[in-house]
Amino acid sequence: MLAVVIDDSSTMRRIVRNAGTQLGFAVYEATDGRDALELLAQIPEVPDICLVDWNMPNMNGLEFVRIVRKLEGFRAMWLMMVTTESEQSQIVRALAAGAHEYLIKPFTQDGLQSKLAYLGLVPYPTAA
């Protein structure tokens, strides 16, 4: 399983990368949407999922989602917004643009796992 974490915060990239790694993903990182598009052109296989922050310089997450949705080779790739934007109107905009899921920061490992499980990428978390 392959994931790309797209966030301008190195701390948040590390948190999401570690969470993804614990769930069995090999994880690439990008600092913004533009960086992520360059990365997608370079890596040998299409990632299973991109975990995308909304607020980033150069190209924000919503712009990234809109562009990737138009690229033929990436139509099967899941897109999940992982962001502090919590207003219902923002969630609707992201989903309308082509995001498949939406996770509001801060999040828990179980919260991320539940969203990924809903997409069929990992098993649902089990009650301890």
Coordinates of C-alpha atoms in Angstrom, one line a residue:
M1 CA 0.0 0.0 0.0
L2 CA 1.3 3.4 -0.9
A3 CA 0.3 6.8 0.5
V4 CA 1.3 10.4 -0.2
V5 CA 1.1 12.9 2.7
I6 CA 0.7 16.5 1.4
D7 CA 1.1 19.2 4.1
D8 CA 3.3 22.3 4.4
S9 CA 3.9 21.5 8.1
S10 CA 6.8 19.1 8.7
T11 CA 5.4 18.2 12.1
M12 CA 2.0 17.3 10.6
R13 CA 3.7 15.3 7.7
R14 CA 5.6 13.3 10.4
I15 CA 2.4 12.6 12.4
V16 CA 0.4 11.5 9.4
R17 CA 3.4 9.5 8.0
N18 CA 3.8 7.7 11.3
A19 CA 0.1 6.9 11.5
G20 CA 0.2 5.6 7.9
T21 CA 3.3 3.6 8.5
Q22 CA 1.6 1.9 11.5
L23 CA -1.3 1.0 9.2
G24 CA 1.1 -0.7 6.7
F25 CA 1.6 2.1 4.1
A26 CA 4.8 3.1 2.5
V27 CA 4.6 6.9 2.7
Y28 CA 5.9 9.6 0.4
E29 CA 5.8 13.3 1.5
A30 CA 5.1 16.5 -0.4
T31 CA 5.1 20.1 1.0
D32 CA 2.3 21.5 -1.1
G33 CA 0.1 20.6 -4.1
R34 CA 2.7 21.6 -6.7
D35 CA 5.3 19.5 -5.0
A36 CA 2.8 16.6 -4.9
L37 CA 2.1 16.8 -8.6
E38 CA 5.8 16.6 -9.3
L39 CA 6.2 13.7 -7.0
L40 CA 3.3 11.8 -8.6
A41 CA 5.0 12.2 -12.0
Q42 CA 8.2 10.7 -10.6
I43 CA 7.2 7.7 -8.5
P44 CA 6.8 4.4 -10.3
E45 CA 3.3 3.5 -9.2
V46 CA 0.0 5.3 -8.6
P47 CA -0.4 5.7 -4.8
D48 CA -3.5 4.1 -3.2
I49 CA -4.3 7.4 -1.4
C50 CA -3.2 11.0 -1.0
L51 CA -3.8 12.6 2.4
V52 CA -4.1 16.3 1.6
D53 CA -4.0 19.4 3.8
W54 CA -6.2 22.3 2.6
N55 CA -4.1 25.4 3.5
M56 CA -0.7 25.3 1.8
P57 CA 1.3 27.8 -0.2
N58 CA 1.9 27.5 -3.9
M59 CA -1.0 25.2 -4.5
N60 CA -3.6 24.5 -1.8
G61 CA -5.2 21.1 -1.2
L62 CA -8.5 22.0 -3.0
E63 CA -6.6 23.0 -6.1
F64 CA -4.6 19.8 -6.0
V65 CA -7.7 17.7 -5.7
R66 CA -9.4 19.5 -8.7
I67 CA -6.3 19.0 -10.9
V68 CA -5.7 15.4 -9.9
R69 CA -9.3 14.5 -10.6
K70 CA -8.8 15.6 -14.2
L71 CA -5.7 13.4 -14.7
E72 CA -6.6 10.1 -16.4
G73 CA -3.8 8.0 -14.7
F74 CA -4.9 9.0 -11.2
R75 CA -8.6 8.4 -11.3
A76 CA -8.4 5.3 -9.2
M77 CA -6.4 7.0 -6.4
W78 CA -8.3 7.9 -3.3
L79 CA -8.1 11.5 -2.0
M80 CA -8.6 12.4 1.7
M81 CA -8.6 15.9 3.0
V82 CA -6.8 16.0 6.4
T83 CA -7.3 19.6 7.6
T84 CA -8.3 22.0 10.2
E85 CA -11.1 23.4 8.0
S86 CA -14.2 22.2 9.8
E87 CA -17.0 24.2 8.4
Q88 CA -19.7 22.1 6.7
S89 CA -19.4 24.4 3.6
Q90 CA -15.7 23.6 3.3
I91 CA -16.3 19.8 3.6
V92 CA -19.0 20.1 0.9
R93 CA -16.6 22.0 -1.4
A94 CA -13.8 19.4 -0.9
L95 CA -16.1 16.5 -1.6
A96 CA -17.7 18.2 -4.6
A97 CA -14.1 18.9 -6.0
G98 CA -13.4 15.1 -5.9
A99 CA -12.1 14.3 -2.4
H100 CA -13.4 10.9 -1.2
E101 CA -13.1 11.5 2.5
Y102 CA -12.5 14.3 5.0
L103 CA -10.7 14.1 8.4
I104 CA -10.5 17.1 10.7
K105 CA -7.3 17.9 12.6
P106 CA -6.5 17.0 15.3
F107 CA -7.4 13.4 14.7
T108 CA -6.7 10.1 16.4
Q109 CA -5.0 7.0 15.0
D110 CA -8.4 5.2 15.2
G111 CA -10.1 8.1 13.5
L112 CA -7.7 7.9 10.6
Q113 CA -7.9 4.1 10.5
S114 CA -11.7 4.3 10.4
K115 CA -11.7 6.7 7.4
L116 CA -9.2 4.5 5.6
A117 CA -11.2 1.4 6.4
Y118 CA -14.3 3.0 5.0
L119 CA -12.4 3.4 1.8
G120 CA -11.5 -0.3 2.0
L121 CA -7.8 0.3 2.4
V122 CA -7.3 -1.1 5.9
P123 CA -9.3 -3.1 8.5
Y124 CA -11.6 -1.2 10.9
P125 CA -10.0 -0.6 14.3
T126 CA -10.9 -3.2 16.9
A127 CA -12.1 -2.3 20.4
A128 CA -9.4 -2.9 23.0

